[in-house]
PDB file of C-alpha atoms in Angstrom:
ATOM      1  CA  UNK A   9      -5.214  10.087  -3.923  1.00 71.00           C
ATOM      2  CA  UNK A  10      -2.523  13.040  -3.786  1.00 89.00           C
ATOM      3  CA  UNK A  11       0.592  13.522  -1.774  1.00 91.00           C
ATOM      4  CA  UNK A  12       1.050  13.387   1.966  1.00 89.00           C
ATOM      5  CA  UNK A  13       0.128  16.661   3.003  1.00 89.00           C
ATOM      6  CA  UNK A  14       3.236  18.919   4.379  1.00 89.00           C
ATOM      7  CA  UNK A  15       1.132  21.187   7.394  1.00 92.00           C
ATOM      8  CA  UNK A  16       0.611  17.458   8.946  1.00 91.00           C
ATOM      9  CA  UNK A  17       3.968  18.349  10.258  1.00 90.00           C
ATOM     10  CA  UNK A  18       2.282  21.016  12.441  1.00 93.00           C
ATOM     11  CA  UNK A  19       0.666  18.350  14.677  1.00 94.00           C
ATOM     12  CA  UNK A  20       3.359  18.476  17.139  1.00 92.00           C
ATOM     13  CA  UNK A  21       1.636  16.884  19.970  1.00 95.00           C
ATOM     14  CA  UNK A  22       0.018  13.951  17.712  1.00 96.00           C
ATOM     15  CA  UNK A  23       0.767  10.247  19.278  1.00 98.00           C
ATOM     16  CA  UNK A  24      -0.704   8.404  16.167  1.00 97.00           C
ATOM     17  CA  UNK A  25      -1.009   8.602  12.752  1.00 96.00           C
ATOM     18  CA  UNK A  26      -2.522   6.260  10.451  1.00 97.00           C
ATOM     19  CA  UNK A  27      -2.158   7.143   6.358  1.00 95.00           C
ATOM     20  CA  UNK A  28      -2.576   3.363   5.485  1.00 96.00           C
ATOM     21  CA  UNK A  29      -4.342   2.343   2.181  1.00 96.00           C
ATOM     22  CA  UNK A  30      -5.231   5.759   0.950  1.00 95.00           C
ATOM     23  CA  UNK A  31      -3.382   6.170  -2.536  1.00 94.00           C
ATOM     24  CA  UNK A  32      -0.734   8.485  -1.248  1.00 95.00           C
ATOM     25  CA  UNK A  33       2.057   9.163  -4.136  1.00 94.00           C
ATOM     26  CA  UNK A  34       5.076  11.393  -3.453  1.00 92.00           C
ATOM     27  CA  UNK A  35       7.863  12.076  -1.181  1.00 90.00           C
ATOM     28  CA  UNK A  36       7.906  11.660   2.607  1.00 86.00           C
ATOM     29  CA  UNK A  37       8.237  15.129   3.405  1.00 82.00           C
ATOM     30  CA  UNK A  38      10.921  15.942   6.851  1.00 83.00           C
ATOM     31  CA  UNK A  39       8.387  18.146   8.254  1.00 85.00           C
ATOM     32  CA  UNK A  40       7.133  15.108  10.048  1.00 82.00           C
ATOM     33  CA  UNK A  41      10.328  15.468  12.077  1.00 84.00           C
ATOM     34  CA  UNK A  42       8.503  18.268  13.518  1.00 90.00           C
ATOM     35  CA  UNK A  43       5.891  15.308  15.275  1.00 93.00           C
ATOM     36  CA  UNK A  44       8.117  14.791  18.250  1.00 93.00           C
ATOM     37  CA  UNK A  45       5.066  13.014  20.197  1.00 96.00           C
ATOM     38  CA  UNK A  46       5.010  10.424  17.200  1.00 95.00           C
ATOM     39  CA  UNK A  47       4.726   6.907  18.709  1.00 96.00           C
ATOM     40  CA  UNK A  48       2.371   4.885  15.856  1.00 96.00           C
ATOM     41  CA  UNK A  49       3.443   6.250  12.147  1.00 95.00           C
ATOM     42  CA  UNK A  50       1.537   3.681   9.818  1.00 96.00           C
ATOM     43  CA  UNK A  51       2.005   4.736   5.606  1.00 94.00           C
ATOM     44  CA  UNK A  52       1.695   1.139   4.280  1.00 93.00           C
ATOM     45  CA  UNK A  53      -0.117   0.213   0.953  1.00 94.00           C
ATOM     46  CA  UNK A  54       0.122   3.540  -0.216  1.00 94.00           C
ATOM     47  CA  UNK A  55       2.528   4.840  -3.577  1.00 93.00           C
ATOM     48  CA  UNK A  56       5.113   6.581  -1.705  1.00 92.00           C
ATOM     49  CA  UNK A  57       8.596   6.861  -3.104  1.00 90.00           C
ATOM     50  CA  UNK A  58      11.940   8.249  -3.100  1.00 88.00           C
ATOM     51  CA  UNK A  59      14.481   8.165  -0.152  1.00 85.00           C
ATOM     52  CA  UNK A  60      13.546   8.142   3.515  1.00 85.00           C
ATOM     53  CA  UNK A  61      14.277  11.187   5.265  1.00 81.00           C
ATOM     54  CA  UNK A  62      17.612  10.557   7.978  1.00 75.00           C
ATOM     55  CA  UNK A  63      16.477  13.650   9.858  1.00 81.00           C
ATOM     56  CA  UNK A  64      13.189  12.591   9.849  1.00 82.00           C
ATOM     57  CA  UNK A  65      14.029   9.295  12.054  1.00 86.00           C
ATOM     58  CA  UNK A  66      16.355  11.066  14.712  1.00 86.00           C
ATOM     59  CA  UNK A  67      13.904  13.515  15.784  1.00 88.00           C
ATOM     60  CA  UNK A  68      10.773  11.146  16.347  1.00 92.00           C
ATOM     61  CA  UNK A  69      12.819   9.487  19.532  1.00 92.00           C
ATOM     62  CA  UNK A  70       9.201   8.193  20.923  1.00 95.00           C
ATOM     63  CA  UNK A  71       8.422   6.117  17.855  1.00 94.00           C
ATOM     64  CA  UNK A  72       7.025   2.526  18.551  1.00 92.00           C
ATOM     65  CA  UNK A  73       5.322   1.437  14.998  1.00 92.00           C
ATOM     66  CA  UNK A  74       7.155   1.754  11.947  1.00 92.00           C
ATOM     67  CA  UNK A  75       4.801   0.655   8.902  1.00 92.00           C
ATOM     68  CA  UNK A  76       6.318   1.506   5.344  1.00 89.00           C
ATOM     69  CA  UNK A  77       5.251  -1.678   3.677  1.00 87.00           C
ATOM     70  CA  UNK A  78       3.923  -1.837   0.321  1.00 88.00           C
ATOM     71  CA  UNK A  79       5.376   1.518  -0.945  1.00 88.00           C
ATOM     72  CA  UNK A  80       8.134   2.652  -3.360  1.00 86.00           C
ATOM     73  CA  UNK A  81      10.830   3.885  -0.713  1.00 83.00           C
ATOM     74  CA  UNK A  82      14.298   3.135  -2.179  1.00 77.00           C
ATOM     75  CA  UNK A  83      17.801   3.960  -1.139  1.00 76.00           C
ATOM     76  CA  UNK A  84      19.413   2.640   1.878  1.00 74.00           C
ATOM     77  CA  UNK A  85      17.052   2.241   5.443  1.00 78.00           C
ATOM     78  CA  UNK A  86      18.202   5.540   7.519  1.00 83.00           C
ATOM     79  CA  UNK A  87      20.859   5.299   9.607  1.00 81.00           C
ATOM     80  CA  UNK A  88      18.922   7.192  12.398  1.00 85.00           C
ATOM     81  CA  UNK A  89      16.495   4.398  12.465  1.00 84.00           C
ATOM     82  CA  UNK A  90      18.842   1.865  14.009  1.00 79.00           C
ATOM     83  CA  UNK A  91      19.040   4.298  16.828  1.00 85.00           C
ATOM     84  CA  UNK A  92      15.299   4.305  18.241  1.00 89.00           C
ATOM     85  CA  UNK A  93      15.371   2.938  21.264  1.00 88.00           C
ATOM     86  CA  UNK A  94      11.681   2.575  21.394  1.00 90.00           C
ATOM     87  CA  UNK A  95      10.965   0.697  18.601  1.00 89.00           C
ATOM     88  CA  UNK A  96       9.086  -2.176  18.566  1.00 86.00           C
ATOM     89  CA  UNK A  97       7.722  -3.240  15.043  1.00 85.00           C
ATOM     90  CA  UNK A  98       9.410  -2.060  11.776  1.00 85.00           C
ATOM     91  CA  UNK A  99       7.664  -3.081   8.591  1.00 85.00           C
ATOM     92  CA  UNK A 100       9.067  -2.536   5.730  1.00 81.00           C
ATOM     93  CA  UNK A 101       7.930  -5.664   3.498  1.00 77.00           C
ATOM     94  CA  UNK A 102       7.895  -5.455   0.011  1.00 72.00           C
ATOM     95  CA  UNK A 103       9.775  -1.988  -0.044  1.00 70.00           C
ATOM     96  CA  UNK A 104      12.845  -1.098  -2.228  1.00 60.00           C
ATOM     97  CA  UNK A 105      15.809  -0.947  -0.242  1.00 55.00           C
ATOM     98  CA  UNK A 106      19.639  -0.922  -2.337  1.00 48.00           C
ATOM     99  CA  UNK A 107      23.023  -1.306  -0.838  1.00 44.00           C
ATOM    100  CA  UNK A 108      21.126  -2.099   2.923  1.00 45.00           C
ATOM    101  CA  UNK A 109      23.277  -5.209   3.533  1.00 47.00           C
ATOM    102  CA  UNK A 110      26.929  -3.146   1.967  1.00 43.00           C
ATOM    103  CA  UNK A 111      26.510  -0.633   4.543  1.00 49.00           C
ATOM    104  CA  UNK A 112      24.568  -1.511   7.451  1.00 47.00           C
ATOM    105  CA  UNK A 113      24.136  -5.307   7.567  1.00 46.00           C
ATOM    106  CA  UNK A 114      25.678  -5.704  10.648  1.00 41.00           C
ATOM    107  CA  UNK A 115      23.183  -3.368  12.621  1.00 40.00           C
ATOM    108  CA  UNK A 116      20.147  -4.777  11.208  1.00 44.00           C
ATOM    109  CA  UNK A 117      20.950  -8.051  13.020  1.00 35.00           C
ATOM    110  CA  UNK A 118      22.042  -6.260  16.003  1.00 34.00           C
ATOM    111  CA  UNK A 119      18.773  -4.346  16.242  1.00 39.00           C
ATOM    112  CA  UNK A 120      16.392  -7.526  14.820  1.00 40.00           C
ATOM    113  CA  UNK A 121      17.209  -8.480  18.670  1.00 37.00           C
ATOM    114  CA  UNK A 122      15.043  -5.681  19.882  1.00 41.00           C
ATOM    115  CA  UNK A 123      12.232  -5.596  18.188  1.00 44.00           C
ATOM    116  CA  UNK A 124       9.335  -7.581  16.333  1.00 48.00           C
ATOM    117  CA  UNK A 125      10.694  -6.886  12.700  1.00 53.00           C
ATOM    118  CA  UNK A 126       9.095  -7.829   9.169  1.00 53.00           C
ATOM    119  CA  UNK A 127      11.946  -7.913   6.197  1.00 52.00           C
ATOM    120  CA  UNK A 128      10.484  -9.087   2.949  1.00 45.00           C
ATOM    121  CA  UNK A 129      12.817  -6.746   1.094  1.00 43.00           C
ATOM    122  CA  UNK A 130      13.449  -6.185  -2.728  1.00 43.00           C
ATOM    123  CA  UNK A 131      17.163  -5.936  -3.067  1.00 43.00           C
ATOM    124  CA  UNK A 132      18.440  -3.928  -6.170  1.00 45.00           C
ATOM    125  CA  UNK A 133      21.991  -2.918  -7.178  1.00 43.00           C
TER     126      UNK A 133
END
């Protein structure tokens, strides 16, 4: 249990990262942006809450696995994240996502065509 430590940002050349089912509570800090070797970033079944970082997205250009599922994330998905061009799986089920569809809607189908992608979302207004 406890938050996702902040110096994990200091792992520049790290190429995975697995924080899955460990209790983590907290923000997702934008010192991972400072992982620019990221390719696997897996957080699901944790606690995790608030926004996700925009920064955070458009610096980890390498990124292949997205797993956020089964955390309290809310707010809108970045915009950043429509704009890996590595991506292959994003899973974000069972996460809190408001006002996806007003604003982006259009891109998510765009970019479903890329990628293996699991939407089970909680929609709130």
């Amino acid at each position: 249990m406890g938050s996702v430590p902040v110096e994990l940002g200091n792992l520049s050349s790290l190429v995975e990262l697995n924080l899955s089912m460990n209790a983590l509570s907290g923000l997702l800090h934008v010192e991972f942006m400072r992982m620019r070797n990221l390719e696997v970033l897996v957080l699901r079944d944790n606690r995790l809450e608030g926004r996700l970082p925009d920064g955070l997205f458009s610096s980890l250009a390498k990124l292949r696995v997205l797993e956020l599922r089964e955390n309290k994330f809310a707010g809108a998905l970045p915009v950043a994240l429509w704009s890996l061009q590595n991506l292959q799986v994003l899973d974000v089920t069972a996460v809190l996502i408001y006002q996806a569809y007003n604003s982006r809607g259009s891109a998510c189908l765009l970019f479903y065509r890329r990628f293996c992608c699991y939407f089970s979302l909680c929609f709130a207004k």
